[in-house]
mmCIF file of C-alpha atoms in Angstrom:
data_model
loop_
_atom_site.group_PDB
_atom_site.id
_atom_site.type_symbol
_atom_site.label_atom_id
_atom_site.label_comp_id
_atom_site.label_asym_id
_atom_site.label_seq_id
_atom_site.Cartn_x
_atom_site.Cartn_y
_atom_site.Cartn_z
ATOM 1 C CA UNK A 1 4.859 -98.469 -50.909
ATOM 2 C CA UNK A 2 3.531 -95.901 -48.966
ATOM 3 C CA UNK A 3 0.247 -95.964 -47.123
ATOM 4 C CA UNK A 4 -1.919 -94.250 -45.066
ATOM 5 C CA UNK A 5 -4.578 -94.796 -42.716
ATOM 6 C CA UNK A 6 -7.260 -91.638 -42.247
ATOM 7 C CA UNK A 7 -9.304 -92.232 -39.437
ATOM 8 C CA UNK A 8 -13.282 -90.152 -39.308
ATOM 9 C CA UNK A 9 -16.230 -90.049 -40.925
ATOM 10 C CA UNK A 10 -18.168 -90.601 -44.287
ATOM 11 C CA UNK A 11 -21.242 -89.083 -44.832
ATOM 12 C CA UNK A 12 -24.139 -88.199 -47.924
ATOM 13 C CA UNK A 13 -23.661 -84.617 -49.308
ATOM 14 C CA UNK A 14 -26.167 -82.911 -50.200
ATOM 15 C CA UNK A 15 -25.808 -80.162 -53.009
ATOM 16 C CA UNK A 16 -27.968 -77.650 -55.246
ATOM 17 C CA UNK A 17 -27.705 -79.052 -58.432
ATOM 18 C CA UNK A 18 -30.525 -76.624 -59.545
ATOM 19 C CA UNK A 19 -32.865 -74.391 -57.068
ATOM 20 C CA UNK A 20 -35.272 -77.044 -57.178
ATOM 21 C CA UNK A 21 -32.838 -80.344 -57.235
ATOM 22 C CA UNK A 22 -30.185 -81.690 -54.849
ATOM 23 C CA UNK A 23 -27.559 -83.400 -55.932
ATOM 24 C CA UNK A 24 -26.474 -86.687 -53.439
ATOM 25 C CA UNK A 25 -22.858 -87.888 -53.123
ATOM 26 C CA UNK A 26 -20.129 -89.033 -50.322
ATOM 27 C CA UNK A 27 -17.729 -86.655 -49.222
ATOM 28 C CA UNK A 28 -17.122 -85.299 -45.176
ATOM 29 C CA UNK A 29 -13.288 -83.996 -44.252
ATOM 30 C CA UNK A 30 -11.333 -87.244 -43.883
ATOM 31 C CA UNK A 31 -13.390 -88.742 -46.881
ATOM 32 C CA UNK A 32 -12.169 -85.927 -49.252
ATOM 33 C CA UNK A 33 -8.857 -86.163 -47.993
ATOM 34 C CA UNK A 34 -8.876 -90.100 -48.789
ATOM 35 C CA UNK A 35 -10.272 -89.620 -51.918
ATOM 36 C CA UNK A 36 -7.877 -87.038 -53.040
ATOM 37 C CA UNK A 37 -5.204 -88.745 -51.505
ATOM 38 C CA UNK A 38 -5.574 -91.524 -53.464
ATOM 39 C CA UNK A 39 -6.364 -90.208 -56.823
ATOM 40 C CA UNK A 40 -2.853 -88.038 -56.801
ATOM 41 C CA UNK A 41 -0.645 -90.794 -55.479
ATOM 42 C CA UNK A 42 -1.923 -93.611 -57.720
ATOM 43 C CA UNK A 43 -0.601 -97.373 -57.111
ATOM 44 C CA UNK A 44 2.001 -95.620 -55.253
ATOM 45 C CA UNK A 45 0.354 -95.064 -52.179
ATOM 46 C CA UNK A 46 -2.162 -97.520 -50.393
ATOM 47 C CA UNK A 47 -5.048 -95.227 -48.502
ATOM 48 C CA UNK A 48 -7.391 -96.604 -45.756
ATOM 49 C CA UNK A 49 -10.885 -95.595 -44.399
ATOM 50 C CA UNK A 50 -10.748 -96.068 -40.360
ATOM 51 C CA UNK A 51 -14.708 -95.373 -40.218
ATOM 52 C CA UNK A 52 -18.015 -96.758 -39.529
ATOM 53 C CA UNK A 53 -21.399 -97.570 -41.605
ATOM 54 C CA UNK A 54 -24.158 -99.285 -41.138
ATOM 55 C CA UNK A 55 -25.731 -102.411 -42.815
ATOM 56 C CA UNK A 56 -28.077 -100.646 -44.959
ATOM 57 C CA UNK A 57 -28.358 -99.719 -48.893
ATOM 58 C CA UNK A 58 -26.870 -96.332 -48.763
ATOM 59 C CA UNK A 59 -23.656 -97.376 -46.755
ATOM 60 C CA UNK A 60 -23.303 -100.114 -49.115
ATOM 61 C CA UNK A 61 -23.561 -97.437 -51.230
ATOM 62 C CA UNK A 62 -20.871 -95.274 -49.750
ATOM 63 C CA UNK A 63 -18.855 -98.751 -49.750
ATOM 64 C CA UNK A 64 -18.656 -99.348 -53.016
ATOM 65 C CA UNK A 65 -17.670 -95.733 -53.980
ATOM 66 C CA UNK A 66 -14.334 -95.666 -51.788
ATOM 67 C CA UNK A 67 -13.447 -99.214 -53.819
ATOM 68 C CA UNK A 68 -14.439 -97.678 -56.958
ATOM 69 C CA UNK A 69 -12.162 -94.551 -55.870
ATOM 70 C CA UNK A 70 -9.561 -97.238 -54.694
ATOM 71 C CA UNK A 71 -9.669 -96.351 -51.359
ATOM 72 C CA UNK A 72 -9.352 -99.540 -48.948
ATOM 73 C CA UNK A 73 -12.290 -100.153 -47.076
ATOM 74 C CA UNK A 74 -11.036 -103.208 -44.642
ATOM 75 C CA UNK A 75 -11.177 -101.021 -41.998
ATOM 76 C CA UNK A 76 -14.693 -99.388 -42.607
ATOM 77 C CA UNK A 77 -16.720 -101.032 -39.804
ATOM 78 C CA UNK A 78 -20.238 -101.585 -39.897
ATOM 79 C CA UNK A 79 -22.587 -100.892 -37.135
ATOM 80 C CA UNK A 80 -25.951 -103.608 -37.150
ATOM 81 C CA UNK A 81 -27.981 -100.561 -35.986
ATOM 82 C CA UNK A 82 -26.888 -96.844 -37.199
ATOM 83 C CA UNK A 83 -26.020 -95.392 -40.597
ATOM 84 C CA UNK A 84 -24.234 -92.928 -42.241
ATOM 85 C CA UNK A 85 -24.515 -88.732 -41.233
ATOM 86 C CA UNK A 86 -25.942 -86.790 -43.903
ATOM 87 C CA UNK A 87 -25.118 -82.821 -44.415
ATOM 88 C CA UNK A 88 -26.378 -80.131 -46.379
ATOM 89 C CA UNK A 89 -24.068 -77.425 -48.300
ATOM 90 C CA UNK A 90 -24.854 -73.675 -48.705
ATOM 91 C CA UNK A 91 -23.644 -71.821 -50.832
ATOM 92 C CA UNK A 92 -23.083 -68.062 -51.158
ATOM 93 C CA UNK A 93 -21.982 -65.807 -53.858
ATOM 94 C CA UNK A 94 -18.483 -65.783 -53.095
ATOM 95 C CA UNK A 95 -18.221 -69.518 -52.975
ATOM 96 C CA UNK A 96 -18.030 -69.542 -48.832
ATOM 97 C CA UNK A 97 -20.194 -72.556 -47.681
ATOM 98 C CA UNK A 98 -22.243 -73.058 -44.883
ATOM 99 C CA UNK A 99 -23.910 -76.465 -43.419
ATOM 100 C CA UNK A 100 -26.821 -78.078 -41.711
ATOM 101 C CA UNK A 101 -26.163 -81.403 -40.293
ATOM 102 C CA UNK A 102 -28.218 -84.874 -39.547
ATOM 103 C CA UNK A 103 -25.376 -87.093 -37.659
ATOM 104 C CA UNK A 104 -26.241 -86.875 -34.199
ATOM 105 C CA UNK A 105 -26.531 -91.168 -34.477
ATOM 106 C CA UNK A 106 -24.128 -91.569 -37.302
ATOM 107 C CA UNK A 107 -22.053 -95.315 -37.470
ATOM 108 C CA UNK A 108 -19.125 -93.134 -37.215
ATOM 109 C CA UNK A 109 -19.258 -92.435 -33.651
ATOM 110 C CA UNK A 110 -19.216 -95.584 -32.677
ATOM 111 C CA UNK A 111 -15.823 -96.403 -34.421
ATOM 112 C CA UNK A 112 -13.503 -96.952 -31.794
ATOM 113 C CA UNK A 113 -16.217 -99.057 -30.058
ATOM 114 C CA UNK A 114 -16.237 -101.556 -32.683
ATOM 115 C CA UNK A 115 -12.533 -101.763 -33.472
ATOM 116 C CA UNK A 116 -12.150 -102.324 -30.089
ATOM 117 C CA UNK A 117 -14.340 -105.971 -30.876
ATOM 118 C CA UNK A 118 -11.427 -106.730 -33.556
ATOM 119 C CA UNK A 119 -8.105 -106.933 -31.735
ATOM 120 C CA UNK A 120 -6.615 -108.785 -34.988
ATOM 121 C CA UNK A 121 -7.161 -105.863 -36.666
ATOM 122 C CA UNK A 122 -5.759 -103.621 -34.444
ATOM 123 C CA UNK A 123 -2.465 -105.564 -34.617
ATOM 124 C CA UNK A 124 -2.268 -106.093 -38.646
ATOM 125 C CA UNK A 125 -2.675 -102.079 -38.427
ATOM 126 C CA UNK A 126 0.876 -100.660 -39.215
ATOM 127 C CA UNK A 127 0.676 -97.928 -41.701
ATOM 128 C CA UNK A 128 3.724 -95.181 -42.764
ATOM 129 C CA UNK A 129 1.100 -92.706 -41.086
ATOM 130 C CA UNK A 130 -2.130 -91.945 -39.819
ATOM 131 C CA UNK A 131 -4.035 -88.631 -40.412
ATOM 132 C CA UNK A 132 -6.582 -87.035 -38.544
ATOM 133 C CA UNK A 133 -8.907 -84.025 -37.808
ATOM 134 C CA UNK A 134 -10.666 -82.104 -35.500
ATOM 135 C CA UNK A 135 -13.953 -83.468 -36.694
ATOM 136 C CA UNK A 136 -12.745 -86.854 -35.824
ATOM 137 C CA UNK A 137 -12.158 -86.083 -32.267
ATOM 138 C CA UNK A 138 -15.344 -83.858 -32.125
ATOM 139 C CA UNK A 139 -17.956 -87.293 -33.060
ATOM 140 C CA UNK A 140 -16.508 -88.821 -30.935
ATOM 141 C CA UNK A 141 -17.192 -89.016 -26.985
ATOM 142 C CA UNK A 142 -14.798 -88.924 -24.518
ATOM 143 C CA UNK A 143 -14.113 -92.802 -24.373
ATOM 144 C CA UNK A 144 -13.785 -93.215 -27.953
ATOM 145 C CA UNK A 145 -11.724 -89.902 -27.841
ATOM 146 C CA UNK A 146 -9.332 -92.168 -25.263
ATOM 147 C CA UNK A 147 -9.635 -94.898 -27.213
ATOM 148 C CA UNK A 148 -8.258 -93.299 -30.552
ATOM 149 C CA UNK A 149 -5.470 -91.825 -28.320
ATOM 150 C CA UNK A 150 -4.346 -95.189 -27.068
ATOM 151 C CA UNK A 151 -4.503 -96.449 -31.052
ATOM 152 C CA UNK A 152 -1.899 -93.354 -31.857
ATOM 153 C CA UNK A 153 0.164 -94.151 -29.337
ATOM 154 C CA UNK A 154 0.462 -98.026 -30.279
ATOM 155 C CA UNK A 155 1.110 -96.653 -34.171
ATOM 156 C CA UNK A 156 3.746 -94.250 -33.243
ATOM 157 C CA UNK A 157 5.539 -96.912 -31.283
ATOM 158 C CA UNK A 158 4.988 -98.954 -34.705
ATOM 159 C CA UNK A 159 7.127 -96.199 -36.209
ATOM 160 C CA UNK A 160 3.950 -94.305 -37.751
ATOM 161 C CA UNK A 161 4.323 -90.901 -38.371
ATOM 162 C CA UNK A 162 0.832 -89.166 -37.230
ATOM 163 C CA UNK A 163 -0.739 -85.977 -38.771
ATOM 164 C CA UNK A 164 -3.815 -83.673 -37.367
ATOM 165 C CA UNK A 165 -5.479 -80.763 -38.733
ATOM 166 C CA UNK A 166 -7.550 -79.212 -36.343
ATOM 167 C CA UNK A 167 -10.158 -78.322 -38.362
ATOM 168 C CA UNK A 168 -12.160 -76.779 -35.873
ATOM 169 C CA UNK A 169 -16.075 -76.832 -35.837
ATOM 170 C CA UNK A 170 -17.739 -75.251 -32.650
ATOM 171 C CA UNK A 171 -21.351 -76.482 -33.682
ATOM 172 C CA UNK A 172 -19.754 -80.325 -33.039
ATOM 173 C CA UNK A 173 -18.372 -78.720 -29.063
ATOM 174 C CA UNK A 174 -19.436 -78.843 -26.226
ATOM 175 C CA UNK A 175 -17.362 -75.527 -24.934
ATOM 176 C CA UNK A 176 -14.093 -74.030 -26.007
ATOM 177 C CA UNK A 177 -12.059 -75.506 -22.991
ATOM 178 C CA UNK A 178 -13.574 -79.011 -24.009
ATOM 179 C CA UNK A 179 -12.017 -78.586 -27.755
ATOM 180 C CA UNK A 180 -8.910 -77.008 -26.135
ATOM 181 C CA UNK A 181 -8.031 -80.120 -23.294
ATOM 182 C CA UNK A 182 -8.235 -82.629 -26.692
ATOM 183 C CA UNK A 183 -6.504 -80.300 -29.014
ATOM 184 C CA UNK A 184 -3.661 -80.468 -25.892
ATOM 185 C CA UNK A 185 -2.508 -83.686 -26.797
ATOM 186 C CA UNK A 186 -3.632 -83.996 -30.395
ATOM 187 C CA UNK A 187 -1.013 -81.338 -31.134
ATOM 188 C CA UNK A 188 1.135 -82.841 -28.532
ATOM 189 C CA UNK A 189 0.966 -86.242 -30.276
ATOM 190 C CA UNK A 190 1.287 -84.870 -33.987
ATOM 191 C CA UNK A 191 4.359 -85.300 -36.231
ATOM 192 C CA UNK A 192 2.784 -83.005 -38.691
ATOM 193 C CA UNK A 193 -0.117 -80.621 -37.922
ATOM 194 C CA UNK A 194 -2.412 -78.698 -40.559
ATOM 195 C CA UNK A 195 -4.094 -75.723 -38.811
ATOM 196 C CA UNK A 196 -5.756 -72.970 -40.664
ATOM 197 C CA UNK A 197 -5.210 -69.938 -39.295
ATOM 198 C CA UNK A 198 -9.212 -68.809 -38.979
ATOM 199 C CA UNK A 199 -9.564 -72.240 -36.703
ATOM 200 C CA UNK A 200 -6.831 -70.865 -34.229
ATOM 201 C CA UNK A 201 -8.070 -67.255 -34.207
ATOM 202 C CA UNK A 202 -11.665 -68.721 -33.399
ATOM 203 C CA UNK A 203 -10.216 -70.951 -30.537
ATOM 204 C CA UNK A 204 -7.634 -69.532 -29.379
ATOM 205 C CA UNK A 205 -7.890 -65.623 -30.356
ATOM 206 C CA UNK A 206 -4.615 -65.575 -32.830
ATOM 207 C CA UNK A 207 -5.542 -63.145 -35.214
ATOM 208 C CA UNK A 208 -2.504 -62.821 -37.067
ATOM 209 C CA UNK A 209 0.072 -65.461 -38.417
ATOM 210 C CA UNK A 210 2.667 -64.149 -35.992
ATOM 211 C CA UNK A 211 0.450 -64.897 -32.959
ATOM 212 C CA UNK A 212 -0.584 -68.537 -34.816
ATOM 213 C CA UNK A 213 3.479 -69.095 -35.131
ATOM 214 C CA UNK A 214 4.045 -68.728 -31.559
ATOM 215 C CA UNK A 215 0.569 -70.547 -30.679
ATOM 216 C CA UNK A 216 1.672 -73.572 -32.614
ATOM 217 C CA UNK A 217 5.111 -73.579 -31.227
ATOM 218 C CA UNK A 218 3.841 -74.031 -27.638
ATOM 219 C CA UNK A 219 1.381 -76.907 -28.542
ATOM 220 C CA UNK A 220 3.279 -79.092 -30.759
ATOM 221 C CA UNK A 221 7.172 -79.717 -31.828
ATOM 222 C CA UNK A 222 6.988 -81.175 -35.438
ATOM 223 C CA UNK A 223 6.297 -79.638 -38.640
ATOM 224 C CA UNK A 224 3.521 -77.596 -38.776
ATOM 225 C CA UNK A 225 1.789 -75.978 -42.010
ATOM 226 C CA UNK A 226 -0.229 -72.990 -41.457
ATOM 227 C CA UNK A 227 -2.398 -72.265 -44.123
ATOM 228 C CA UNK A 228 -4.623 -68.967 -44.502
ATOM 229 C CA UNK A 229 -6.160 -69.424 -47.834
ATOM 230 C CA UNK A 230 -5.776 -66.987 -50.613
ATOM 231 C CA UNK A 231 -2.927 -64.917 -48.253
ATOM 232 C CA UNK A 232 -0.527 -68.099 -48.133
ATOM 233 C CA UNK A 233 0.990 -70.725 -46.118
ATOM 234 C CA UNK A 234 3.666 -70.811 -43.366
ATOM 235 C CA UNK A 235 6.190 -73.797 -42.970
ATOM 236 C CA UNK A 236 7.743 -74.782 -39.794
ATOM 237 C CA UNK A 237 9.967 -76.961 -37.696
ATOM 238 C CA UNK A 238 12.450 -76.976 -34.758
ATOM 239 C CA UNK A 239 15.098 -75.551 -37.550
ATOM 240 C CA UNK A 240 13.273 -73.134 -39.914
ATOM 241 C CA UNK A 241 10.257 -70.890 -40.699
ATOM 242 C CA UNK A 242 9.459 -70.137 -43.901
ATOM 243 C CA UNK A 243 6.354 -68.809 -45.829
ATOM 244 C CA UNK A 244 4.753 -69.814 -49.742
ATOM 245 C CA UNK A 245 2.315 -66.851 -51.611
ATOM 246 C CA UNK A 246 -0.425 -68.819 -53.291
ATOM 247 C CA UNK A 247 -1.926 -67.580 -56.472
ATOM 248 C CA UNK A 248 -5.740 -66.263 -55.499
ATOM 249 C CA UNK A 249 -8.833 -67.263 -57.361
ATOM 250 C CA UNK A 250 -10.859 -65.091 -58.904
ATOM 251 C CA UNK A 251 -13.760 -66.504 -58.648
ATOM 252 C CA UNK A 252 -14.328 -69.080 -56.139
ATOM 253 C CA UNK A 253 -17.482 -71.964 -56.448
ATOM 254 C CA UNK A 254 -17.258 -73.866 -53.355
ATOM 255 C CA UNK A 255 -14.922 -74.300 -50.913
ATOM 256 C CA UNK A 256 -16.228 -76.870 -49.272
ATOM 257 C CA UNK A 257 -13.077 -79.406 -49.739
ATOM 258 C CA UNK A 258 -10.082 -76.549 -49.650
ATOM 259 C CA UNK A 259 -8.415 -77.849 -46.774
ATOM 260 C CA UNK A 260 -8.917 -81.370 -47.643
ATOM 261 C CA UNK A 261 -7.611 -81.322 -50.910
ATOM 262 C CA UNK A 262 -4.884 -79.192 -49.797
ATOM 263 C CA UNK A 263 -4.123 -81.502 -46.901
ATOM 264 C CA UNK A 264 -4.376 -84.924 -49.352
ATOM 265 C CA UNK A 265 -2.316 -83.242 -52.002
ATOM 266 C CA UNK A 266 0.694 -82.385 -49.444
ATOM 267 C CA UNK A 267 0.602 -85.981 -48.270
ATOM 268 C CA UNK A 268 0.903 -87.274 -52.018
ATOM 269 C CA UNK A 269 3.657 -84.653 -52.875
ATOM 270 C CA UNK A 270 5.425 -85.600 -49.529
ATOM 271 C CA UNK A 271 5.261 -89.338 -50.636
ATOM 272 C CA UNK A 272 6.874 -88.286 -54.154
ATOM 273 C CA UNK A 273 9.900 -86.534 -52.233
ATOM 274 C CA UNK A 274 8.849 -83.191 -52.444
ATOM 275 C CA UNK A 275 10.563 -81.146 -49.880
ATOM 276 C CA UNK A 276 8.412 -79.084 -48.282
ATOM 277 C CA UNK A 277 7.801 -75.647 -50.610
ATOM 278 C CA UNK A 278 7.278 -77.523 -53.527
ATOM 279 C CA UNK A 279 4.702 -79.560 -51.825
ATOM 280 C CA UNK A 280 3.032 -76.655 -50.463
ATOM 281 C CA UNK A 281 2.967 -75.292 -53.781
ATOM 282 C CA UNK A 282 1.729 -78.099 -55.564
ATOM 283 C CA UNK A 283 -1.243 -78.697 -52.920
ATOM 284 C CA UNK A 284 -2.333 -74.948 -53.234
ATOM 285 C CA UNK A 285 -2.634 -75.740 -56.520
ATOM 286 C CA UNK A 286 -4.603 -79.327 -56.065
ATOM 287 C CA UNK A 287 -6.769 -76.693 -53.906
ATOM 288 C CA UNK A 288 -7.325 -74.216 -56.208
ATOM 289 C CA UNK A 289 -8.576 -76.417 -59.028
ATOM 290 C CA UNK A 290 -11.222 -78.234 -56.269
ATOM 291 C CA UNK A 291 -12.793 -74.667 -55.137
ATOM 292 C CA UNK A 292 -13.994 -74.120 -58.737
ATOM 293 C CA UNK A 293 -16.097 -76.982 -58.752
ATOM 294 C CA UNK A 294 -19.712 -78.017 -57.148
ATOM 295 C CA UNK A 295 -19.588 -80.133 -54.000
ATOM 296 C CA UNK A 296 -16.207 -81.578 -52.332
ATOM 297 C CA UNK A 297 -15.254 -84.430 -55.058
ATOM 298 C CA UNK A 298 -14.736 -82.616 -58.261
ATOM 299 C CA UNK A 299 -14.715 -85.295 -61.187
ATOM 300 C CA UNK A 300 -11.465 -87.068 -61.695
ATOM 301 C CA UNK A 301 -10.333 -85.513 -65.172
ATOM 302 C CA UNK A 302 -10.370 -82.194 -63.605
ATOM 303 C CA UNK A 303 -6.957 -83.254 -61.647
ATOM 304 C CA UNK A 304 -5.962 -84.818 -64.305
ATOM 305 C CA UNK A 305 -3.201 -82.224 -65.190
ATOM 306 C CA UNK A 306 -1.896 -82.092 -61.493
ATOM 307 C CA UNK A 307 -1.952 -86.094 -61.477
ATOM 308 C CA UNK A 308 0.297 -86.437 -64.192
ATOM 309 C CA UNK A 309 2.350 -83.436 -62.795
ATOM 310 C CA UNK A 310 3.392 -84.816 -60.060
ATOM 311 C CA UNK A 311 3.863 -88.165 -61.474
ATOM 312 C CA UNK A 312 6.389 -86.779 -63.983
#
């Protein structure tokens, strides 16, 4: 069996349900991509939380909905102090989203502090990979930021394959060349790495997919999937370049979880033995079905189709 350890944060979303009501549920970039994650790949794939909560009702909360999702929680920490981040969505017309954030104290931050307290833990931990984002690295300070680099390095000498997408949120920076020393060895690190292509033109100015091609060639030496939404993906690897059209949608409702479910749904189709178009394929697909829902975790029997698809 396959499995997979994702390593941020969970955290209360808050959506419009109506102009006057907000609707409350769990989501947050490495959450979605759990969630997703496991509800493609089934029994097939065992998927891990590498996060923190606190001790309080609404992390129990959040607990008991990554079980209920079948998500393993043995390595969700809890803090005796903090709790969970909380975020606001926004959304406009066109289904482009925009955030306010309460997580300045979140449990998640203090992760790699408390797995540090559990060296059993840290030795049981051998998964097939380990996924992360730039939001991961971001909540975290520069300790924990060495810490998590040290617990890569220990996995990939376990034989774990490791997998980053940038993700890249300048609110959560201090500076540009702060995000750009960290994304140095992420990349550097990284099996597999996930950028979009409007993260690297913020950072690093690469306005075009050529310019992102030859960016990501300097910074990492893996596969790397480039994705630029409704205008496609581009594949590659020491070998070959290659690039998949994805079918637009018409109308967009949120795209709050795009990347995540597209990043999730490549992991499950890699797991199945897709080769790497069809998997592309398949989790532009996953991705178009989530942005035309409300809030990051559509209900389940909307992916029910692209469940048993790739399960056939």
């Amino acid at each position: 069996m396959t499995s997979t350890l994702i390593i941020g944060e969970s955290m209360v979303e808050l959506t419009h349900h109506t102009d006057d009501l907000l609707r409350k549920s769990f989501a947050g970039d490495t959450h979605s991509a759990a969630v997703y994650l496991k509800r493609l790949a089934g029994d097939s794939e065992d998927v891990s939380l590498l996060s923190a909560v606190g001790l309080d009702g609404l992390s129990n909360e959040l607990i008991e909905a990554l079980n209920k999702e079948g998500v393993s929680t043995h390595t969700v920490l809890q803090h005796p102090t903090r709790t969970i981040g909380l975020y606001m969505v926004h959304t406009d017309s066109l289904g482009e989203r925009s955030f306010q954030y309460w997580r300045s104290l979140s449990a998640a931050r203090a992760t790699m502090a408390l797995l540090e307290q559990q060296p059993a833990l840290v030795a049981d931990l051998a998964p097939t990979r380990v996924f992360f984002s730039g939001i991961t690295l971001a909540i975290f300070d520069s300790t924990a930021r060495a810490q998590l680099r040290e617990l890569l390095e220990q996995l990939k000498m376990r034989g774990t394959q490791v997998i980053f997408d940038p993700n890249y949120r300048p609110a959560l920076w201090q500076n540009e060349e702060e995000t750009k020393a960290e994304y140095l060895w992420a990349f550097a690190i990284s099996d597999v790495v996930l950028p979009g292509l409007d993260d690297l033109n913020k950072l690093y100015g690469t306005s075009s997919m050529q310019s992102a091609v030859a960016l990501v060639k300097t910074l990492c030496c893996g596969e790397a999937i480039i994705k630029n939404g409704e205008h496609g993906v581009t594949y590659l690897n020491a070998d070959t370049q290659f690039s998949v059209e994805v079918a637009p949608v018409a109308k967009p409702v949120d795209t709050t979880a795009a990347g995540d479910s597209f990043n999730a749904a490549l992991m499950a189709a890699r797991s199945k033995g897709l080769p790497p178009k069809q998997a592309i394929e398949f989790a532009a697909s996953v991705a178009a079905i989530v942005i035309q829902h409300k809030g990051a975790i559509i209900p389940r029997a909307e992916l029910q189709h692209a469940i048993s698809q790739l399960n056939t």
